[in-house]
């Protein structure tokens, strides 16, 4: 290796093998598994991957998680490529040395790209693989181990009788094979709640059914590691569970039930961890507090400290139940009791969501000091570089996920048992709480919105309309161009080129925009007397109107009949207006949703318009319409409908999963979510 290449690796991990040397130069003691030649002074001792604890524990072959692998490697790899691992590892006196298995293949493949760079690429691959292995939770490859530590594992120490498969299962298998530290706990390395993904959020047949038998990779098959993200510790991985030997006699359904209950405990701990960062790092920051008023600070953080306190008590009681006996009998009684008696602050927090989001937007747009301090706090390693909004919406995310997690436990609990009845009772209780949270948020938002719109409207000669009502809310508002040729019975006051429409759930109000916050009412009519039609072609009048729609009013504010042709700026905008105007005519029966496509949310979305749908990660939505990169869908957990960007979700193609999601939706809506 040249002096320049050696310097470039200084301070980083030492290369596993100098590509310039040959395999026979290594003197290997096959009895001890250690390299005879002493390490160079100042250079850390190297442990080959085939000499690692993971390889020795595995026995016959080294497994890379299926979810991290692809069948083949591209001919020209990017600069930050990944590790190539050859699987067969014999279990004799010691595994086959890494150079004999790997070096010739990797070098031959790299020579055809750039012969001079073989050595550097080999080093990058080796370091990439060590990083992937280290992220599993074991540094056995990257740190130096004494030769005495490399002991073979006896056959009777196999941790699990039923090896897992699938992406999550393979990751769990890899964690066990890399040596889970005895006495390990899910508290050892807490994860941010934003970064975990509860398996219980999925219905049966869509990643929520736990583990299945391993699909062993074929021998002499190269695997390309793509990336690795450690998963949460599962119940069957717990050392105290494995030591009891209960996994050998436990049924698959009961093991899935144990996993589902344990997941509520571990996810609550992650939730606690993220809440602590929100309170400690953001809310209690004196520097951030100094950039805003006391009222703004209260609107931004609301009662989050109270939420943290009740979550702490909830977790402590769950954890105590787990500590008493790792084989959980039931946790539904704890969930039910806290949902009934202690979770009411969630309703307050969710109801203040409107003030929270508006305050944050106002501070970001008009307060440079706040924006500067917040940016610095968000870049901190403590919060993982995540924005503050991802922490502020945590209570809404957690409380809406609990019914789904409880439903998973309900599925895995035998019918006609005390535990099943307790789980159903807890599911109904937490579902009613979520409904109150949703209603509180909507009521607060709608009431404030109606007061604001009422102040902005001037009725003039038109008979005033009593706008504010507890049963009225805004569906959509916006400006549409007017096609003057079609103004048959309307007055000449309609000579301007556009109208601003306010569409409520029971009435349509047509206005002329006077200023940014002032509107003159021209006409209004109840939606029962309004119909909308798509015009077959564009109408031109001093310009183009490529996306027209025709409004017919059977009875407007003055008791007259007429129609009006308006034009939207895009096909998407017209589709959204038509959907909103026809909302009262649409049926919402469950049977009508059978067979419709579904999608899973991969990125949270905060609505910016009244007709848009707020989404959380891992949420399921029924797709009702597609238009120019947007989807109109129905949120499965509560039936809310709206538009959202198609880039926020991925379609579910597994028909079994689709059917399971429909069954889950029916169960959840029966509990009034």
C-alpha positions as a printed Julia matrix, in Angstrom:
673×3 Matrix{Float64}:
   0.0     0.0     0.0
   1.36    3.43   -0.9
   2.13    6.03    1.77
  -0.67    8.26    0.42
  -3.29    5.51    0.73
  -2.07    4.62    4.21
  -2.45    8.23    5.32
  -5.97    8.42    3.92
  -7.01    5.56    6.15
  -5.32    6.89    9.27
  -7.86    7.68   11.99
 -10.36    5.38   10.32
 -10.69    1.63   10.59
  -7.71   -0.37    9.33
  -8.27   -2.31    6.09
  -9.01   -5.98    6.44
  -6.5    -6.92    3.78
  -3.89   -5.15    1.69
  -4.92   -5.83   -1.91
  -1.27   -5.78   -2.94
  -0.43   -8.8    -0.8
  -1.37  -12.34   -1.64
  -3.28  -14.84    0.43
  -0.33  -17.24    1.04
   1.6   -14.47    2.81
  -0.79  -14.78    5.77
   0.38  -17.43    8.23
  -2.76  -18.88    9.78
  -3.04  -21.05   12.86
  -6.1   -23.13   12.08
  -6.3   -24.38   15.61
  -6.71  -21.04   17.31
  -8.07  -18.96   14.46
  -5.46  -16.18   15.05
  -2.94  -14.71   12.64
   0.67  -15.66   13.53
   2.34  -12.49   12.28
   2.31   -9.79   14.97
   0.52   -6.55   14.07
   2.54   -3.62   12.81
   3.44   -1.18   15.56
   0.76    1.49   15.97
  -1.76   -0.48   13.89
  -4.8    -2.16   15.49
  -5.07   -5.92   15.31
  -7.4    -7.03   12.55
 -10.19   -9.57   12.98
 -11.53  -11.05    9.76
 -15.28  -11.33    9.29
 -14.97  -15.09    8.95
 -13.16  -15.19   12.31
 -15.84  -13.17   14.06
 -18.22  -14.31   16.73
 -21.07  -13.98   14.24
 -19.45  -16.44   11.8
 -18.52  -18.92   14.52
 -21.97  -18.83   16.09
 -23.65  -19.28   12.73
 -22.02  -22.62   12.06
 -22.35  -23.4     8.37
 -23.06  -20.12    6.62
 -23.21  -16.43    7.29
 -26.63  -14.92    6.79
 -27.24  -11.38    5.49
 -30.83  -10.12    6.06
 -32.98  -10.66    2.99
 -34.27   -7.08    3.15
 -30.71   -5.78    2.76
 -29.86   -7.88   -0.27
 -30.36   -7.81   -4.0
 -29.79  -10.69   -6.36
 -27.06   -9.07   -8.43
 -24.62   -6.2    -8.37
 -24.56   -3.44  -11.03
 -21.53   -3.42  -13.3
 -20.62    0.18  -12.49
 -21.19    1.05   -8.87
 -21.52    4.57   -7.41
 -18.76    6.11   -5.34
 -20.3     5.09   -2.01
 -20.97    1.48   -2.92
 -21.6    -1.38   -0.57
 -20.07   -4.59    0.66
 -19.93   -7.86   -1.23
 -20.09  -10.96    0.93
 -19.68  -14.57   -0.16
 -21.79  -16.82    1.99
 -20.38  -20.34    2.41
 -18.42  -20.66    5.65
 -17.37  -24.15    6.73
 -17.6   -25.26   10.33
 -14.41  -27.21   10.85
 -11.35  -26.27   12.91
 -11.96  -22.67   11.76
 -13.86  -20.94    8.93
 -12.3   -20.56    5.48
 -10.04  -17.49    5.53
 -11.58  -14.41    3.97
  -8.78  -13.92    1.37
  -9.22  -17.42   -0.08
 -12.95  -16.92   -0.63
 -13.35  -13.26   -1.44
 -10.25  -11.54   -2.73
  -9.92  -13.1    -6.16
 -13.59  -12.52   -7.04
 -13.71   -8.91   -5.9
 -10.38   -8.03   -7.52
 -11.35   -9.57  -10.85
 -14.61   -7.61  -10.91
 -12.89   -4.36  -10.04
  -9.98   -4.74  -12.47
 -12.22   -4.19  -15.44
 -13.21   -0.77  -14.06
  -9.97    0.65  -12.73
  -7.03   -1.61  -11.91
  -5.19    1.05   -9.95
  -8.13    1.62   -7.6
  -8.71   -2.0    -6.57
  -7.07   -1.59   -3.2
  -9.06    1.49   -2.19
 -12.35   -0.04   -3.3
 -11.64   -3.23   -1.38
 -10.99   -1.17    1.74
 -14.22    0.78    1.27
 -16.21   -2.44    0.88
 -14.68   -3.91    3.99
 -15.35   -0.78    6.04
 -18.91   -0.58    4.66
 -19.59   -4.12    5.8
 -18.11   -3.42    9.24
 -20.39   -0.39    9.58
 -23.42   -2.49    8.65
 -22.48   -5.15   11.19
 -21.71   -2.57   13.88
 -25.12   -0.93   13.42
 -26.77   -4.22   14.38
 -25.57   -3.55   17.88
 -22.29   -5.54   18.01
 -18.81   -4.18   17.28
 -17.24   -7.59   16.89
 -15.87   -6.75   13.43
 -14.68   -3.19   13.99
 -13.02   -3.63   17.37
 -10.1    -5.88   18.33
 -10.96   -9.15   20.06
  -8.54  -11.51   21.8
  -8.11  -14.92   20.27
  -9.61  -16.49   23.4
 -12.89  -14.73   22.71
 -13.35  -16.56   19.41
 -15.06  -19.69   20.74
 -17.39  -21.9    18.79
 -21.01  -22.05   19.93
 -22.4   -25.45   20.76
 -25.38  -26.74   18.88
 -27.63  -26.71   21.96
 -27.26  -22.94   22.28
 -29.38  -22.15   19.24
 -31.61  -19.3    20.47
 -34.79  -20.02   18.51
 -36.61  -23.08   17.3
 -38.56  -21.27   14.58
 -36.17  -19.08   12.59
 -37.78  -15.95   11.15
 -37.97  -14.79    7.57
 -38.88  -11.67    5.67
 -37.2    -8.33    6.12
 -38.01   -7.87    9.79
 -37.46  -11.54   10.56
 -34.07  -11.67    8.85
 -32.93   -8.64   10.79
 -33.98  -10.34   14.02
 -32.12  -13.47   13.0
 -29.0   -11.45   12.3
 -29.19   -9.78   15.7
 -29.36  -13.17   17.42
 -26.54  -14.6    15.31
 -24.29  -11.61   16.0
 -24.52  -12.29   19.71
 -27.26  -10.45   21.62
 -25.69   -9.26   24.85
 -26.96  -11.25   27.8
 -29.21   -9.17   29.97
 -29.88   -6.78   27.07
 -32.9    -4.51   27.21
 -34.87   -2.31   24.83
 -33.88    0.56   27.15
 -30.17    0.19   26.34
 -30.36    2.14   23.07
 -33.64    4.1    22.84
 -34.78    5.12   19.37
 -36.72    8.19   18.35
 -40.41    7.45   17.99
 -40.34    9.14   14.57
 -37.88    6.51   13.33
 -39.55    3.31   14.49
 -42.26    1.46   12.67
 -44.63   -0.62   14.73
 -45.47   -3.93   13.09
 -48.83   -3.81   14.86
 -49.94   -0.93   12.63
 -50.43   -3.4     9.8
 -53.39   -5.71    9.47
 -52.97   -9.45    8.98
 -51.16  -10.34    5.77
 -49.31   -7.03    5.55
 -46.25   -7.39    7.71
 -48.07   -7.69   10.99
 -48.16  -11.37   11.51
 -44.74  -11.77   12.98
 -42.29  -14.36   11.79
 -42.25  -17.25    9.39
 -39.62  -19.89    8.6
 -36.34  -18.73    7.13
 -35.71  -18.73    3.44
 -32.09  -19.88    3.4
 -29.99  -18.31    0.65
 -28.34  -20.62   -1.81
 -24.7   -21.6    -1.41
 -21.99  -19.87   -3.48
 -24.29  -16.89   -3.94
 -23.04  -13.31   -3.74
 -25.08  -10.81   -1.72
 -24.88   -7.03   -2.13
 -25.7    -5.23    1.12
 -27.75   -2.12    0.38
 -28.22   -0.47    3.76
 -29.01   -1.39    7.31
 -31.18    0.14    9.98
 -31.38   -1.63   13.34
 -34.83   -2.67   14.46
 -36.28   -2.6    17.94
 -35.66   -5.52   20.22
 -38.55   -7.97   19.92
 -40.06  -10.08   22.68
 -38.66  -13.38   21.38
 -35.14  -11.86   21.37
 -35.2   -11.08   25.08
 -32.57  -13.17   26.92
 -34.96  -13.78   29.83
 -37.51  -15.19   27.37
 -35.0   -17.38   25.53
 -33.56  -18.77   28.78
 -36.96  -20.03   29.9
 -37.26  -22.25   26.82
 -40.91  -21.24   26.47
 -40.47  -20.56   22.74
 -40.17  -24.29   22.11
 -43.67  -25.06   23.4
 -45.5   -21.78   22.65
 -47.9   -21.66   19.72
 -47.27  -19.27   16.86
 -50.4   -17.24   17.61
 -49.5   -16.81   21.27
 -45.98  -15.74   20.35
 -47.45  -13.1    18.0
 -49.71  -11.94   20.84
 -46.72  -11.6    23.14
 -44.87   -9.64   20.46
 -47.84   -7.3    19.99
 -48.15   -6.57   23.72
 -44.4    -6.09   24.08
 -44.42   -3.7    21.11
 -46.78   -1.34   22.95
 -44.26   -1.25   25.81
 -41.2    -0.67   23.62
 -42.9     1.9    21.39
 -44.13    3.78   24.47
 -40.52    3.93   25.65
 -39.41    5.35   22.29
 -42.3     7.8    22.48
 -41.12    8.81   25.95
 -37.62    9.33   24.61
 -38.83   11.66   21.84
 -41.15   13.57   24.19
 -38.21   14.15   26.52
 -36.25   15.73   23.67
 -39.21   17.96   22.76
 -39.57   19.21   26.35
 -35.89   19.4    27.27
 -34.35   20.49   23.98
 -37.07   22.76   22.57
 -39.66   23.78   25.16
 -37.21   24.44   28.0
 -34.65   26.19   25.78
 -34.17   29.64   27.3
 -32.7    30.88   24.04
 -35.78   29.82   22.04
 -38.19   31.14   24.67
 -36.55   34.58   24.48
 -37.48   34.9    20.79
 -41.27   34.76   21.34
 -44.01   36.01   23.62
 -45.45   34.0    26.49
 -48.68   33.49   24.56
 -46.85   32.24   21.48
 -44.8    29.88   23.63
 -47.99   28.46   25.16
 -49.68   28.07   21.77
 -46.61   26.31   20.38
 -46.07   23.78   23.17
 -49.52   23.72   24.81
 -49.68   21.13   27.63
 -46.88   18.91   26.33
 -45.28   18.66   29.8
 -48.52   17.16   31.13
 -48.6    14.73   28.21
 -45.04   13.67   29.05
 -45.95   13.08   32.71
 -48.98   10.88   31.98
 -47.03    8.95   29.35
 -44.28    8.33   31.91
 -46.79    6.88   34.39
 -48.35    4.76   31.64
 -44.98    3.33   30.62
 -43.87    2.67   34.19
 -46.98    0.59   34.85
 -46.53   -1.35   31.61
 -42.84   -1.92   32.35
 -43.61   -3.1    35.89
 -45.99   -5.7    34.47
 -43.25   -6.84   32.09
 -40.63   -6.98   34.85
 -42.89   -9.14   37.01
 -43.11  -11.75   34.28
 -41.61  -11.44   30.78
 -44.35  -13.81   29.56
 -47.16  -11.28   29.64
 -50.62  -12.47   30.54
 -52.38   -9.22   29.59
 -51.84   -5.46   29.47
 -55.33   -4.44   28.3
 -56.43   -3.52   31.81
 -53.59   -0.98   32.05
 -54.44    0.54   28.66
 -58.13    0.74   29.51
 -57.55    2.34   32.93
 -55.2     5.02   31.64
 -57.37    5.78   28.6
 -60.39    6.25   30.87
 -58.81    8.17   33.75
 -55.55    9.79   32.68
 -55.45   10.46   28.92
 -57.85   13.43   28.78
 -54.92   15.91   28.34
 -54.51   14.4    24.87
 -57.89   15.91   23.95
 -56.68   19.35   25.03
 -53.42   19.02   23.11
 -55.12   17.85   19.91
 -57.75   20.61   20.2
 -54.96   23.19   20.26
 -53.38   21.82   17.08
 -54.79   24.69   14.99
 -53.22   27.35   17.21
 -49.98   25.38   17.32
 -49.55   25.12   13.55
 -50.56   28.73   12.93
 -48.18   29.98   15.61
 -45.29   27.97   14.17
 -45.95   29.24   10.64
 -46.22   32.82   11.85
 -42.95   32.62   13.81
 -41.09   31.05   10.91
 -42.31   33.65    8.43
 -42.02   36.82   10.5
 -39.56   36.18   13.34
 -35.98   35.89   12.08
 -34.55   35.43   15.58
 -36.85   32.49   16.25
 -36.05   30.96   12.88
 -32.29   31.24   13.46
 -32.36   29.71   16.96
 -34.75   26.96   15.88
 -32.56   26.02   12.93
 -29.59   25.65   15.27
 -31.58   23.48   17.68
 -32.9    21.29   14.86
 -29.38   20.62   13.63
 -28.39   19.2    17.0
 -27.43   15.53   17.13
 -29.71   15.09   20.14
 -32.84   15.39   18.03
 -31.37   13.52   15.09
 -31.57   16.58   12.86
 -35.37   16.26   12.74
 -37.56   19.4    12.48
 -39.56   20.59   15.46
 -42.87   19.79   13.75
 -42.02   16.08   13.82
 -41.84   16.36   17.62
 -44.91   18.56   18.04
 -47.19   16.07   16.28
 -45.99   13.14   18.41
 -49.03   13.1    20.77
 -51.43   13.02   17.79
 -49.44   10.2    16.22
 -49.27    8.14   19.39
 -52.88    8.41   20.43
 -54.15    7.52   16.95
 -51.82    4.5    16.69
 -52.87    2.95   20.0
 -56.21    1.61   18.67
 -54.37   -0.1    15.8
 -51.87   -1.69   18.19
 -54.69   -2.83   20.47
 -56.55   -4.24   17.49
 -53.51   -6.37   16.66
 -53.54   -7.81   20.19
 -57.26   -8.44   19.82
 -56.67  -10.43   16.61
 -54.1   -12.67   18.3
 -56.08  -13.3    21.5
 -58.27  -16.46   21.56
 -62.0   -15.78   21.42
 -64.26  -16.39   24.42
 -61.47  -15.79   26.92
 -61.16  -13.25   29.73
 -58.16  -11.72   27.98
 -60.08  -11.24   24.72
 -62.98   -9.53   26.49
 -60.52   -7.26   28.31
 -58.75   -6.4    25.06
 -62.01   -5.53   23.27
 -63.0    -3.3    26.19
 -59.64   -1.51   26.09
 -59.88   -1.11   22.3
 -63.3     0.54   22.57
 -62.1     2.83   25.36
 -59.0     4.06   23.54
 -61.01    4.41   20.3
 -63.54    6.68   21.99
 -60.68    8.8    23.3
 -59.25    9.14   19.78
 -62.67   10.19   18.49
 -62.81   12.93   21.13
 -59.33   14.08   20.12
 -60.34   14.25   16.46
 -63.62   16.02   17.23
 -61.86   18.49   19.52
 -59.3    19.37   16.87
 -61.92   19.77   14.15
 -64.35   21.77   16.29
 -61.71   24.25   17.41
 -60.41   24.71   13.88
 -63.85   25.1    12.31
 -65.21   27.49   14.91
 -62.27   29.85   14.62
 -62.37   29.63   10.84
 -66.05   30.54   10.69
 -65.55   33.6    12.91
 -62.71   34.78   10.67
 -64.71   34.36    7.45
 -67.77   36.08    8.95
 -65.68   39.19    9.69
 -64.28   39.24    6.14
 -67.65   39.19    4.33
 -69.7    42.24    3.33
 -73.25   41.4     2.2
 -74.15   44.91    0.99
 -77.57   44.82   -0.71
 -77.76   41.03   -0.39
 -79.83   39.76    2.53
 -77.32   38.87    5.3
 -76.74   35.2     5.81
 -76.18   33.86    9.39
 -72.87   32.16    8.67
 -71.66   31.0    12.08
 -73.11   27.67   13.12
 -71.79   24.69   15.09
 -72.85   22.37   12.26
 -71.23   24.35    9.43
 -67.62   24.21    8.24
 -65.59   25.19    5.2
 -64.98   22.54    2.54
 -63.07   24.62    0.0
 -62.37   28.21   -0.99
 -60.61   29.81   -3.9
 -60.74   32.02   -6.95
 -62.17   30.91  -10.32
 -62.23   32.75  -13.63
 -65.59   33.78  -15.12
 -66.75   33.06  -18.69
 -68.73   36.25  -19.41
 -70.76   34.8   -22.31
 -72.62   32.53  -19.95
 -73.88   35.2   -17.53
 -77.49   34.94  -18.61
 -79.55   36.13  -15.65
 -76.88   37.6   -13.41
 -76.55   41.36  -13.24
 -73.9    43.49  -14.91
 -72.12   43.68  -11.57
 -70.44   40.5   -12.71
 -68.25   42.34  -15.2
 -64.99   41.53  -13.42
 -63.01   38.5   -14.53
 -63.13   36.25  -11.48
 -65.14   35.27   -8.42
 -63.97   34.03   -5.04
 -66.04   31.08   -3.86
 -66.58   29.88   -0.3
 -67.96   26.36   -0.28
 -69.31   25.14    3.05
 -70.83   21.76    3.85
 -74.34   23.17    3.32
 -74.09   26.44    1.38
 -72.14   28.02   -1.5
 -71.31   31.74   -1.28
 -70.05   33.6    -4.38
 -68.1    36.76   -3.63
 -66.04   39.44   -5.31
 -62.6    39.89   -3.79
 -62.28   43.42   -2.41
 -58.88   42.98   -0.76
 -56.76   40.18    0.63
 -59.01   39.92    3.7
 -62.28   41.42    2.48
 -65.01   40.02    0.18
 -68.3    41.41   -1.18
 -71.06   38.79   -1.35
 -72.72   38.49   -4.78
 -74.88   35.39   -4.41
 -75.4    32.39   -2.19
 -77.43   29.21   -2.37
 -77.77   26.05   -0.32
 -75.99   23.03   -1.76
 -79.3    21.21   -2.19
 -80.05   23.74   -4.93
 -76.63   23.66   -6.6
 -75.43   21.22   -9.26
 -72.12   21.13  -11.11
 -71.34   19.85  -14.61
 -68.16   19.59  -16.65
 -68.23   21.64  -19.84
 -67.25   19.56  -22.92
 -64.75   22.1   -24.24
 -63.08   25.36  -23.4
 -64.92   28.66  -23.91
 -62.89   31.6   -25.12
 -63.69   35.21  -24.32
 -60.7    37.48  -24.61
 -58.57   34.58  -23.44
 -58.73   30.85  -22.86
 -60.65   28.89  -20.27
 -59.22   25.4   -20.69
 -60.84   23.76  -17.65
 -64.43   25.02  -17.35
 -67.18   23.84  -15.02
 -70.83   24.86  -15.03
 -72.73   25.75  -11.85
 -76.52   25.62  -11.94
 -78.49   27.22   -9.11
 -82.11   26.14   -8.88
 -82.82   28.73   -6.24
 -80.3    31.39   -5.32
 -80.49   34.07   -2.64
 -83.12   36.12   -4.54
 -85.24   33.14   -5.52
 -84.12   33.18   -9.16
 -82.82   30.39  -11.4
 -79.59   30.61  -13.35
 -76.26   29.11  -14.2
 -72.67   30.25  -14.25
 -69.62   28.9   -16.13
 -66.34   29.18  -14.28
 -62.86   28.08  -15.28
 -60.14   26.52  -13.14
 -56.42   26.99  -13.7
 -55.68   23.27  -13.99
 -57.37   19.93  -14.38
 -56.49   19.12  -10.77
 -58.07   22.35   -9.5
 -61.27   21.65  -11.44
 -61.39   18.06  -10.17
 -61.05   19.29   -6.59
 -63.89   21.79   -7.01
 -66.16   19.2    -8.6
 -65.39   16.7    -5.84
 -66.14   19.28   -3.14
 -69.4    20.43   -4.79
 -70.61   16.84   -5.17
 -69.64   15.79   -1.64
 -73.22   15.8    -0.36
 -74.29   13.5    -3.2
 -71.64   10.85   -2.47
 -72.46    7.71   -0.58
 -70.14    6.46    2.16
 -71.15    2.83    2.56
 -68.43    0.36    3.48
 -69.51   -2.04    0.72
 -68.79    0.6    -1.91
 -65.09    0.57   -0.9
 -64.6    -3.15   -1.54
 -62.11   -3.8    -4.32
 -60.79   -0.24   -4.41
 -57.01    0.27   -4.36
 -55.27    1.1    -1.09
 -52.04    2.86   -0.26
 -49.73    3.14    2.72
 -48.37    6.53    3.77
 -44.57    6.66    3.62
 -44.26   10.38    4.47
 -46.44   12.43    6.81
 -48.47   15.23    5.22
 -49.91   18.32    6.9
 -52.92   19.72    4.96
 -52.64   23.24    3.59
 -56.2    23.57    2.22
 -59.57   22.62    3.76
 -60.12   19.86    1.18
 -56.77   18.15    1.89
 -56.23   15.12    4.11
 -53.73   15.08    6.96
 -51.66   11.9     7.02
 -49.25   10.17    9.38
 -46.54    7.73    8.44
 -47.71    4.1     8.06
 -51.35    5.22    7.81
 -53.61    3.36    5.37
 -55.84    5.15    2.85
 -58.41    3.94    0.3
 -57.77    5.57   -3.09
 -60.97    7.02   -4.58
 -59.58    9.22   -7.38
 -56.29   10.12   -9.07
 -55.49   13.44  -10.7
 -52.18   14.95  -11.85
 -49.93   13.53   -9.15
 -52.58   13.86   -6.41
 -54.85   11.27   -4.82
 -58.29   11.66   -3.31
 -58.7     9.09   -0.59
 -60.42    7.99    2.57
 -58.42    7.5     5.75
 -59.19    3.98    6.9
 -59.03    4.56   10.65
 -61.76    7.22   10.78
 -63.33    7.68    7.31
 -62.06   11.24    6.72
 -61.66   12.07    3.03
 -59.44   14.53    1.2
 -56.66   15.16   -1.3
 -52.97   14.5    -0.74
 -49.83   14.25   -2.93
 -49.29   10.81   -4.47
 -45.6    11.05   -3.54
 -46.54   10.69    0.14
 -47.83    7.13   -0.29
 -47.13    3.83   -1.99
 -49.87    1.58   -3.34
 -50.49   -1.8    -1.69
 -50.47   -4.58   -4.28
 -50.85   -7.58   -1.97
 -54.51   -8.64   -2.26
 -54.34  -10.51    1.06
 -53.16   -7.33    2.77
 -55.92   -5.31    1.08
 -58.59   -7.73    2.36
 -57.06   -7.7     5.85
 -57.05   -3.91    5.91
 -60.76   -3.84    5.04
 -61.53   -6.21    7.92
 -59.52   -4.06   10.29
 -61.29   -0.9     9.09
 -64.65   -2.47    9.79
 -63.57   -3.49   13.31
 -62.18   -0.05   14.13
 -65.23    1.83   12.89
 -67.46   -0.4    14.95
 -65.67    1.09   17.98
 -66.53    4.64   16.82
 -62.99    5.76   15.95
